[in-house]
CSV table of C-alpha atoms and ligand atoms in Angstrom, one decimal:
chain,number,residue,atom,x,y,z
O,738,MET,CA,0.0,0.0,-0.2
O,739,ASN,CA,1.4,3.3,-1.0
O,740,LEU,CA,1.6,6.2,1.5
O,741,LEU,CA,-0.8,9.0,0.2
O,742,HIS,CA,0.4,12.6,0.4
O,743,ILE,CA,-1.0,16.0,-0.5
O,744,SER,CA,1.5,19.0,-1.1
O,745,SER,CA,0.6,22.4,-2.1
O,746,ALA,CA,3.6,24.5,-1.2
O,747,PHE,CA,4.2,25.9,-4.8
O,748,ASP,CA,3.1,28.8,-6.8
O,749,SER,CA,-0.6,29.2,-6.4
O,750,GLY,CA,-1.0,26.2,-4.3
O,751,ALA,CA,-3.9,25.9,-2.1
O,752,ILE,CA,-5.9,23.2,-0.3
O,753,GLU,CA,-6.6,22.0,3.1
O,754,VAL,CA,-6.5,18.2,3.8
O,755,LEU,CA,-9.1,16.7,6.2
O,756,SER,CA,-8.5,13.1,6.0
O,757,LEU,CA,-6.1,11.1,3.7
O,758,THR,CA,-6.3,7.7,5.3
O,759,ASP,CA,-8.5,5.9,2.8
O,760,PRO,CA,-8.0,6.6,-0.9
O,761,ALA,CA,-11.6,6.0,-1.7
O,762,ASP,CA,-12.6,8.9,0.8
O,763,ILE,CA,-10.1,11.7,0.7
O,764,GLN,CA,-11.7,14.6,2.4
O,765,LEU,CA,-10.6,18.2,1.4
O,766,ARG,CA,-11.5,21.7,2.2
O,767,ILE,CA,-11.1,24.6,-0.4
O,768,ARG,CA,-9.5,27.3,1.6
O,769,SER,CA,-10.2,31.1,1.6
O,770,ASP,CA,-8.0,33.6,0.2
O,771,HIS,CA,-5.1,34.8,2.3
O,772,ALA,CA,-6.8,37.8,3.8
O,773,ALA,CA,-10.5,37.6,2.5
O,774,ASP,CA,-13.4,35.2,2.8
O,775,PHE,CA,-13.5,34.2,-0.9
O,776,ALA,CA,-12.9,30.6,-1.4
O,777,GLN,CA,-13.2,28.6,-4.8
O,778,TRP,CA,-9.4,28.2,-5.8
O,779,PHE,CA,-7.5,24.9,-5.3
O,780,HIS,CA,-4.3,23.7,-6.7
O,781,PHE,CA,-2.4,20.5,-5.0
O,782,CYS,CA,-0.4,17.4,-6.0
O,783,LEU,CA,-1.6,14.0,-4.8
O,784,HIS,CA,1.2,11.6,-4.3
O,785,GLY,CA,1.6,8.0,-4.1
O,786,ALA,CA,-1.8,6.8,-5.7
O,787,ALA,CA,-0.5,5.3,-9.0
O,788,GLY,CA,-3.0,2.5,-10.1
O,789,VAL,CA,-5.2,3.2,-7.0
O,790,PRO,CA,-8.9,4.3,-7.6
O,791,VAL,CA,-9.1,7.4,-5.6
O,792,THR,CA,-12.2,9.6,-4.5
O,793,LEU,CA,-11.6,13.2,-3.7
O,794,ARG,CA,-14.4,14.9,-1.7
O,795,PHE,CA,-14.4,18.8,-1.6
O,796,MET,CA,-16.5,19.0,1.6
O,797,ASN,CA,-17.0,22.7,1.9
O,798,ALA,CA,-17.8,23.0,-2.0
O,799,GLY,CA,-21.3,24.1,-1.1
O,800,GLN,CA,-20.1,26.9,1.2
O,801,CYS,CA,-17.7,28.3,-1.5
O,802,SER,CA,-18.1,31.7,-3.0
O,803,TYR,CA,-19.7,30.5,-6.2
O,804,PRO,CA,-21.4,27.1,-5.3
O,805,ALA,CA,-23.2,27.3,-8.8
O,806,GLY,CA,-19.7,27.3,-10.4
O,807,PHE,CA,-19.4,23.5,-9.1
O,808,LYS,CA,-22.5,22.6,-11.1
O,809,GLY,CA,-21.5,20.8,-14.4
O,810,TYR,CA,-17.8,21.6,-13.6
O,811,GLN,CA,-15.2,18.8,-13.8
O,812,VAL,CA,-11.9,19.1,-11.9
O,813,VAL,CA,-8.7,19.7,-13.9
O,814,ALA,CA,-5.7,17.3,-13.5
O,815,SER,CA,-2.3,16.7,-15.0
O,816,TYR,CA,0.8,14.6,-14.9
O,817,ASP,CA,3.2,16.7,-16.4
O,818,ARG,CA,2.0,20.2,-15.4
O,819,GLN,CA,1.8,20.9,-19.1
O,820,HIS,CA,-1.4,18.9,-20.4
O,821,TRP,CA,-4.3,19.4,-18.1
O,822,PHE,CA,-7.5,17.3,-18.6
O,823,ARG,CA,-11.0,16.9,-16.9
O,824,ILE,CA,-11.8,14.4,-14.4
O,825,ASP,CA,-15.1,12.6,-13.3
O,826,THR,CA,-16.7,15.0,-11.0
O,827,GLN,CA,-20.0,15.3,-9.3
O,828,PHE,CA,-21.5,18.0,-7.1
O,829,ASP,CA,-24.5,17.4,-4.8
O,830,GLY,CA,-24.9,21.0,-3.7
O,831,GLN,CA,-22.7,20.4,-0.7
O,832,VAL,CA,-19.8,18.0,-1.4
O,833,MET,CA,-18.0,18.0,-4.8
O,834,THR,CA,-16.7,14.6,-5.5
O,835,ALA,CA,-14.0,13.7,-8.1
O,836,ARG,CA,-13.0,10.3,-9.0
O,837,THR,CA,-9.9,9.0,-10.9
O,838,THR,CA,-7.2,6.4,-10.8
O,839,PRO,CA,-3.8,8.2,-11.4
O,840,ALA,CA,-1.5,6.5,-13.8
O,841,THR,CA,1.5,7.8,-12.0
O,842,GLN,CA,2.7,8.7,-8.6
O,843,ALA,CA,2.1,12.3,-8.9
O,844,LEU,CA,-1.2,13.8,-10.0
O,845,TYR,CA,-1.6,17.6,-10.1
O,846,LEU,CA,-5.2,18.9,-9.6
O,847,ALA,CA,-6.5,22.4,-9.9
O,848,TYR,CA,-9.6,24.3,-10.4
O,849,PHE,CA,-8.4,25.6,-13.7
O,850,GLU,CA,-5.1,25.2,-15.8
O,851,PRO,CA,-2.7,27.3,-13.7
O,852,TYR,CA,-0.4,30.1,-14.9
O,853,SER,CA,2.7,30.8,-12.7
O,854,TYR,CA,4.5,33.8,-11.8
O,855,GLU,CA,7.5,32.3,-13.7
O,856,GLN,CA,5.5,31.9,-16.9
O,857,HIS,CA,4.2,35.5,-16.4
O,858,LEU,CA,7.7,36.9,-16.1
O,859,ASP,CA,8.8,34.5,-19.2
O,860,LEU,CA,5.9,36.2,-21.1
O,861,LEU,CA,7.1,39.6,-20.2
O,862,ALA,CA,10.6,39.0,-21.3
O,863,SER,CA,9.7,37.3,-24.6
O,864,ALA,CA,7.5,40.0,-25.6
O,865,SER,CA,10.1,42.6,-24.6
O,866,THR,CA,12.3,41.2,-27.3
O,867,SER,CA,10.2,42.4,-29.9
O,868,PRO,CA,11.4,45.9,-31.4
O,869,HIS,CA,7.8,47.0,-31.1
O,870,THR,CA,7.6,46.3,-27.3
O,871,THR,CA,8.5,48.6,-24.4
O,872,PRO,CA,8.0,47.2,-20.9
O,873,GLU,CA,7.5,49.7,-18.3
O,874,ARG,CA,7.4,48.9,-14.4
O,875,LEU,CA,4.6,51.2,-12.9
O,876,GLY,CA,5.4,50.3,-9.5
O,877,ALA,CA,5.2,47.4,-6.6
O,878,SER,CA,2.6,45.3,-5.4
O,879,LEU,CA,2.2,45.0,-1.6
O,880,ASP,CA,4.5,41.8,-1.6
O,881,GLY,CA,7.0,43.8,-3.8
O,882,ARG,CA,6.3,42.3,-7.3
O,883,ASP,CA,6.5,44.6,-10.3
O,884,ILE,CA,3.3,45.9,-11.9
O,885,THR,CA,4.4,45.8,-15.6
O,886,VAL,CA,2.6,47.5,-18.5
O,887,LEU,CA,3.7,46.3,-22.2
O,888,ARG,CA,3.5,49.3,-24.4
O,889,VAL,CA,3.4,47.7,-28.1
O,890,THR,CA,3.2,49.7,-31.4
O,891,HIS,CA,5.0,50.2,-34.6
O,892,ALA,CA,7.6,53.0,-34.6
O,893,GLN,CA,6.9,53.8,-38.4
O,894,GLY,CA,3.2,53.4,-38.5
O,895,SER,CA,0.9,55.0,-41.2
O,896,VAL,CA,-0.8,57.1,-38.4
O,897,PRO,CA,1.3,59.5,-36.4
O,898,LEU,CA,2.1,58.5,-32.8
O,899,ALA,CA,0.2,61.1,-31.1
O,900,GLU,CA,-3.0,60.3,-33.2
O,901,ARG,CA,-3.0,56.5,-32.6
O,902,LYS,CA,-5.8,54.9,-30.6
O,903,LYS,CA,-4.7,53.7,-27.2
O,904,ILE,CA,-6.0,50.2,-26.7
O,905,TRP,CA,-5.5,48.9,-23.1
O,906,VAL,CA,-5.8,45.1,-22.2
O,907,ILE,CA,-5.6,44.1,-18.4
O,908,ALA,CA,-5.8,40.8,-17.0
O,909,ARG,CA,-6.0,38.8,-14.0
O,910,GLN,CA,-7.3,41.4,-11.5
O,911,HIS,CA,-9.0,38.1,-10.1
O,912,PRO,CA,-5.8,36.0,-9.8
O,913,GLY,CA,-7.6,32.5,-9.7
O,914,GLU,CA,-8.9,33.4,-13.2
O,915,THR,CA,-5.9,32.2,-15.1
O,916,MET,CA,-7.7,31.8,-18.3
O,917,ALA,CA,-6.9,35.8,-18.3
O,918,ALA,CA,-3.3,35.2,-18.5
O,919,TRP,CA,-3.5,32.5,-21.3
O,920,PHE,CA,-5.7,35.1,-23.1
O,921,VAL,CA,-3.3,37.6,-23.1
O,922,GLU,CA,-0.3,35.3,-24.0
O,923,GLY,CA,-2.2,34.6,-27.2
O,924,LEU,CA,-3.0,38.0,-27.9
O,925,LEU,CA,0.5,39.2,-27.5
O,926,GLU,CA,1.9,36.4,-29.7
O,927,ARG,CA,-0.1,37.3,-32.6
O,928,LEU,CA,0.3,41.0,-32.0
O,929,LEU,CA,3.9,40.6,-32.3
O,930,ASP,CA,3.7,38.3,-35.3
O,931,THR,CA,5.0,40.3,-38.1
O,932,SER,CA,3.7,37.9,-40.9
O,933,ASP,CA,0.0,38.9,-39.5
O,934,SER,CA,-1.5,41.5,-41.5
O,935,VAL,CA,-4.0,42.3,-38.8
O,936,SER,CA,-1.5,42.6,-36.2
O,937,ARG,CA,0.7,44.9,-38.6
O,938,VAL,CA,-2.4,47.4,-39.3
O,939,LEU,CA,-3.1,47.5,-35.6
O,940,LEU,CA,0.4,48.2,-34.7
O,941,GLU,CA,0.7,51.1,-37.3
O,942,GLN,CA,-2.6,52.5,-36.2
O,943,SER,CA,-2.8,52.0,-32.6
O,944,VAL,CA,-0.8,51.8,-29.4
O,945,PHE,CA,-1.4,48.7,-27.1
O,946,TYR,CA,-0.9,48.9,-23.3
O,947,VAL,CA,-0.9,45.4,-22.2
O,948,VAL,CA,-1.0,44.5,-18.3
O,949,PRO,CA,-0.8,40.7,-18.4
O,950,ASN,CA,-1.1,40.5,-14.5
O,951,MET,CA,-2.7,43.0,-12.3
O,952,ASN,CA,-2.5,40.8,-9.1
O,953,PRO,CA,0.8,38.9,-9.0
O,954,ASP,CA,0.6,38.7,-5.2
O,955,GLY,CA,-2.9,37.0,-5.2
O,956,ALA,CA,-1.8,34.7,-8.1
O,957,VAL,CA,1.3,33.3,-6.1
O,958,ARG,CA,-0.6,33.1,-2.9
O,959,GLY,CA,-3.3,31.0,-4.6
O,960,ASN,CA,-6.1,33.5,-4.1
O,961,LEU,CA,-9.3,33.3,-6.1
O,962,ARG,CA,-10.2,36.9,-6.1
O,963,THR,CA,-8.1,39.4,-3.9
O,964,ASN,CA,-4.6,40.8,-3.3
O,965,ALA,CA,-2.1,40.4,-0.5
O,966,ALA,CA,-4.2,42.9,1.6
O,967,GLY,CA,-7.7,40.9,0.9
O,968,ALA,CA,-8.7,43.8,-1.6
O,969,ASP,CA,-11.0,42.7,-4.6
O,970,LEU,CA,-9.0,44.9,-7.1
O,971,ASN,CA,-12.1,45.2,-9.5
O,972,ARG,CA,-14.0,47.0,-7.0
O,973,ALA,CA,-11.2,49.5,-6.2
O,974,TRP,CA,-11.0,51.7,-9.3
O,975,GLU,CA,-12.9,54.8,-7.8
O,976,SER,CA,-10.3,55.5,-5.2
O,977,PRO,CA,-7.5,53.1,-5.0
O,978,ALA,CA,-5.3,53.6,-2.0
O,979,LEU,CA,-1.6,52.9,-2.3
O,980,GLU,CA,-1.6,50.8,1.0
O,981,GLY,CA,-4.8,48.6,-0.1
O,982,ALA,CA,-4.9,48.4,-3.9
O,983,PRO,CA,-1.4,49.9,-5.1
O,984,GLU,CA,-1.8,47.4,-8.3
O,985,VAL,CA,-4.8,49.5,-9.5
O,986,PHE,CA,-3.4,52.8,-8.1
O,987,TRP,CA,-0.2,52.4,-10.5
O,988,VAL,CA,-2.3,51.2,-13.7
O,989,ARG,CA,-4.8,53.8,-13.3
O,990,GLN,CA,-2.4,56.4,-13.0
O,991,LYS,CA,-0.7,55.4,-16.3
O,992,MET,CA,-4.2,55.2,-18.1
O,993,LEU,CA,-4.6,59.1,-16.8
O,994,GLU,CA,-1.3,59.8,-18.3
O,995,VAL,CA,-1.7,58.4,-21.6
O,996,GLY,CA,-5.3,58.0,-22.1
O,997,VAL,CA,-7.7,55.2,-23.4
O,998,ASP,CA,-9.7,54.8,-26.3
O,999,VAL,CA,-10.5,51.1,-26.0
O,1000,SER,CA,-10.3,49.0,-22.7
O,1001,LEU,CA,-10.5,45.2,-22.3
O,1002,ASP,CA,-10.5,43.7,-18.6
O,1003,VAL,CA,-10.2,40.0,-19.1
O,1004,HIS,CA,-11.7,37.7,-16.7
O,1005,GLY,CA,-13.2,34.2,-16.1
O,1006,ASP,CA,-16.5,33.3,-14.8
O,1007,GLU,CA,-17.4,30.4,-12.5
O,1008,GLY,CA,-21.0,29.8,-13.3
O,1009,LEU,CA,-21.7,30.8,-17.2
O,1010,PRO,CA,-20.3,28.0,-19.7
O,1011,TYR,CA,-20.0,30.7,-22.4
O,1012,VAL,CA,-17.4,33.3,-23.7
O,1013,PHE,CA,-19.0,36.7,-23.3
O,1014,VAL,CA,-18.6,40.5,-22.7
O,1015,ALA,CA,-20.1,43.0,-20.2
O,1016,GLY,CA,-20.1,46.6,-21.2
O,1017,SER,CA,-20.8,50.0,-19.4
O,1018,GLU,CA,-24.4,50.3,-19.8
O,1019,GLY,CA,-25.2,51.3,-16.3
O,1020,THR,CA,-22.5,54.0,-16.3
O,1021,PRO,CA,-23.9,57.8,-16.3
O,1022,GLY,CA,-21.9,58.5,-19.7
O,1023,TYR,CA,-23.2,55.5,-21.5
O,1024,SER,CA,-24.4,57.0,-24.8
O,1025,PRO,CA,-25.7,55.9,-28.4
O,1026,ARG,CA,-22.0,56.2,-29.6
O,1027,ILE,CA,-20.7,53.7,-27.3
O,1028,ALA,CA,-23.7,51.5,-27.9
O,1029,GLU,CA,-22.8,51.5,-31.3
O,1030,LEU,CA,-19.0,50.9,-30.9
O,1031,GLU,CA,-20.2,47.9,-28.5
O,1032,ALA,CA,-22.2,46.4,-31.3
O,1033,THR,CA,-19.5,46.9,-33.9
O,1034,PHE,CA,-16.8,45.1,-31.7
O,1035,LYS,CA,-19.4,42.1,-30.6
O,1036,ASN,CA,-20.4,41.7,-34.3
O,1037,ALA,CA,-16.9,41.5,-35.4
O,1038,TRP,CA,-15.9,39.0,-32.9
O,1039,ILE,CA,-18.8,36.9,-33.6
O,1040,ALA,CA,-17.8,36.7,-37.2
O,1041,ALA,CA,-14.0,36.0,-36.3
O,1042,CYS,CA,-14.5,33.4,-33.5
O,1043,PRO,CA,-17.1,31.0,-33.0
O,1044,ASP,CA,-16.3,30.7,-29.4
O,1045,PHE,CA,-17.5,34.1,-28.8
O,1046,GLN,CA,-21.4,34.7,-28.3
O,1047,ASP,CA,-23.7,37.5,-27.2
O,1048,THR,CA,-26.6,35.4,-26.3
O,1049,HIS,CA,-25.7,34.3,-22.8
O,1050,HIS,CA,-24.3,37.1,-20.6
O,1051,TYR,CA,-24.8,39.0,-17.3
O,1052,SER,CA,-28.3,41.0,-17.0
O,1053,VAL,CA,-27.5,44.5,-18.3
O,1054,GLY,CA,-27.0,47.2,-15.8
O,1055,ALA,CA,-29.6,49.6,-15.4
O,1056,PRO,CA,-29.0,53.3,-16.4
O,1057,GLY,CA,-27.0,55.0,-13.6
O,1058,LYS,CA,-26.7,51.9,-11.4
O,1059,ALA,CA,-23.5,51.0,-12.3
O,1060,ASN,CA,-20.5,50.0,-9.5
O,1061,MET,CA,-18.2,52.7,-10.5
O,1062,GLY,CA,-15.5,50.5,-8.7
O,1063,LEU,CA,-15.2,48.1,-11.7
O,1064,ALA,CA,-12.3,48.9,-14.1
O,1065,THR,CA,-14.8,48.7,-17.0
O,1066,HIS,CA,-17.2,51.1,-15.6
O,1067,TRP,CA,-14.6,53.6,-14.2
O,1068,VAL,CA,-12.5,53.6,-17.4
O,1069,ALA,CA,-15.8,53.8,-19.6
O,1070,GLN,CA,-16.8,56.9,-17.6
O,1071,GLN,CA,-13.5,58.6,-17.3
O,1072,PHE,CA,-12.5,58.2,-20.8
O,1073,ALA,CA,-15.8,58.1,-22.4
O,1074,CYS,CA,-14.7,55.2,-24.4
O,1075,LEU,CA,-15.5,51.6,-25.2
O,1076,ALA,CA,-14.8,49.3,-22.4
O,1077,PHE,CA,-15.4,45.7,-21.9
O,1078,THR,CA,-15.1,43.0,-19.3
O,1079,VAL,CA,-14.1,39.9,-21.2
O,1080,GLU,CA,-15.6,36.7,-19.4
O,1081,MET,CA,-14.4,33.2,-20.2
O,1082,PRO,CA,-15.8,29.9,-18.6
O,1083,PHE,CA,-14.1,27.8,-16.0
O,1084,LYS,CA,-16.3,25.0,-17.2
O,1085,ASP,CA,-16.6,24.8,-21.0
O,1086,ASN,CA,-18.0,26.8,-23.8
O,1087,ALA,CA,-21.5,24.8,-23.9
O,1088,ASN,CA,-21.6,25.9,-27.8
O,1089,LEU,CA,-18.4,24.0,-28.5
O,1090,PRO,CA,-17.8,21.7,-25.8
O,1091,ASP,CA,-14.6,19.5,-25.5
O,1092,PRO,CA,-15.4,16.9,-22.8
O,1093,HIS,CA,-11.5,15.9,-22.7
O,1094,VAL,CA,-10.2,19.4,-21.6
O,1095,GLY,CA,-13.2,21.7,-21.1
O,1096,TRP,CA,-12.3,25.2,-21.6
O,1097,ASN,CA,-8.6,25.4,-21.1
O,1098,GLY,CA,-5.3,27.3,-21.4
O,1099,GLU,CA,-5.0,26.7,-25.3
O,1100,ARG,CA,-8.5,27.8,-26.1
O,1101,SER,CA,-7.9,30.9,-24.0
O,1102,ARG,CA,-5.0,31.7,-26.0
O,1103,LYS,CA,-6.7,31.2,-29.4
O,1104,LEU,CA,-9.6,33.5,-28.0
O,1105,GLY,CA,-7.0,36.2,-27.2
O,1106,ALA,CA,-5.3,35.9,-30.5
O,1107,SER,CA,-9.1,36.1,-32.1
O,1108,VAL,CA,-10.0,39.5,-30.4
O,1109,LEU,CA,-7.3,41.6,-32.7
O,1110,GLN,CA,-10.0,40.9,-35.4
O,1111,PRO,CA,-12.9,42.9,-33.6
O,1112,LEU,CA,-10.1,45.6,-32.4
O,1113,LEU,CA,-9.3,46.1,-36.0
O,1114,ALA,CA,-12.8,46.6,-36.8
O,1115,LEU,CA,-12.8,49.5,-34.5
O,1116,LEU,CA,-10.2,51.4,-36.2
D,1406,ZN,ZN1,-13.1,38.1,-12.5
């Protein structure tokens, strides 16, 4: 009989072990964010169960932040930490139960395909080798990590630099929504591909400001939603304090310095099994001009990528009732511009399901690359 062990002392590791004596009844508890009550993210390694049928019971799934997120959801697993697949999972409203028979002695399990801080640094470094990219360190997070924006444009464009549209893409305000990091990786890879005509025209006519990781502390700490001080960054945009939400403070300051013409804030949604966007309908400045820009963008994305749709989405905000602490709302109001929150599923895209992997990093990368087409349609 193998000796079972569960470890989570690594980047974005998170789980509590309640009972590990019986492989047929491993009892786990999804733990809260470091300094806040949100709980949903988990990431750990199960050791010593090669060839043994195991049953993993997440005892507090029903008390987590988004219990509906576990309905129709399948746990993500990997042996090599490169290829992630879904395993058989059920949720009875209280306990989430996942069953598998590990093929090797170390099986990694997570809420969604992880994206580590090292991957983030690699992405910044590789994107910065392009002559079109200028990385700028805006400031530090509470744990002392860099908050970095990548400025991407072509020096010799067809439009003078000062007249180019400023396109902002920010990701991972909510650190457990790792699909946002994959999305930005795919977007940057295509944007820097000099053989791609869409990217060439975009870089000659606009300036991209890309923040691939708004919340590196929360990501490393294995938080679902908050930073090291327990702040939900996507509620902090009205008046971000340096001591509570410096990540937002720095990025907001840069936006005020250079301006914003289009803003995409990239997220994952626990509940809805679709890719969709949420606009700024509820903000005081919402206008027919913004509505028309929204329609142009959405129609162009629907035409470019079957993973995107506009049938299933959040209920549209009532006029004047928007929470101005959200990045999308604050940006839309401040700059009278098009701003969208992009949401990808944790589960799968129900219109194009893939039972083996569900929605995953690679599909998020492809989606991120596809968003350049609707951005081009706006120019
Ligand atoms: Zn989010």
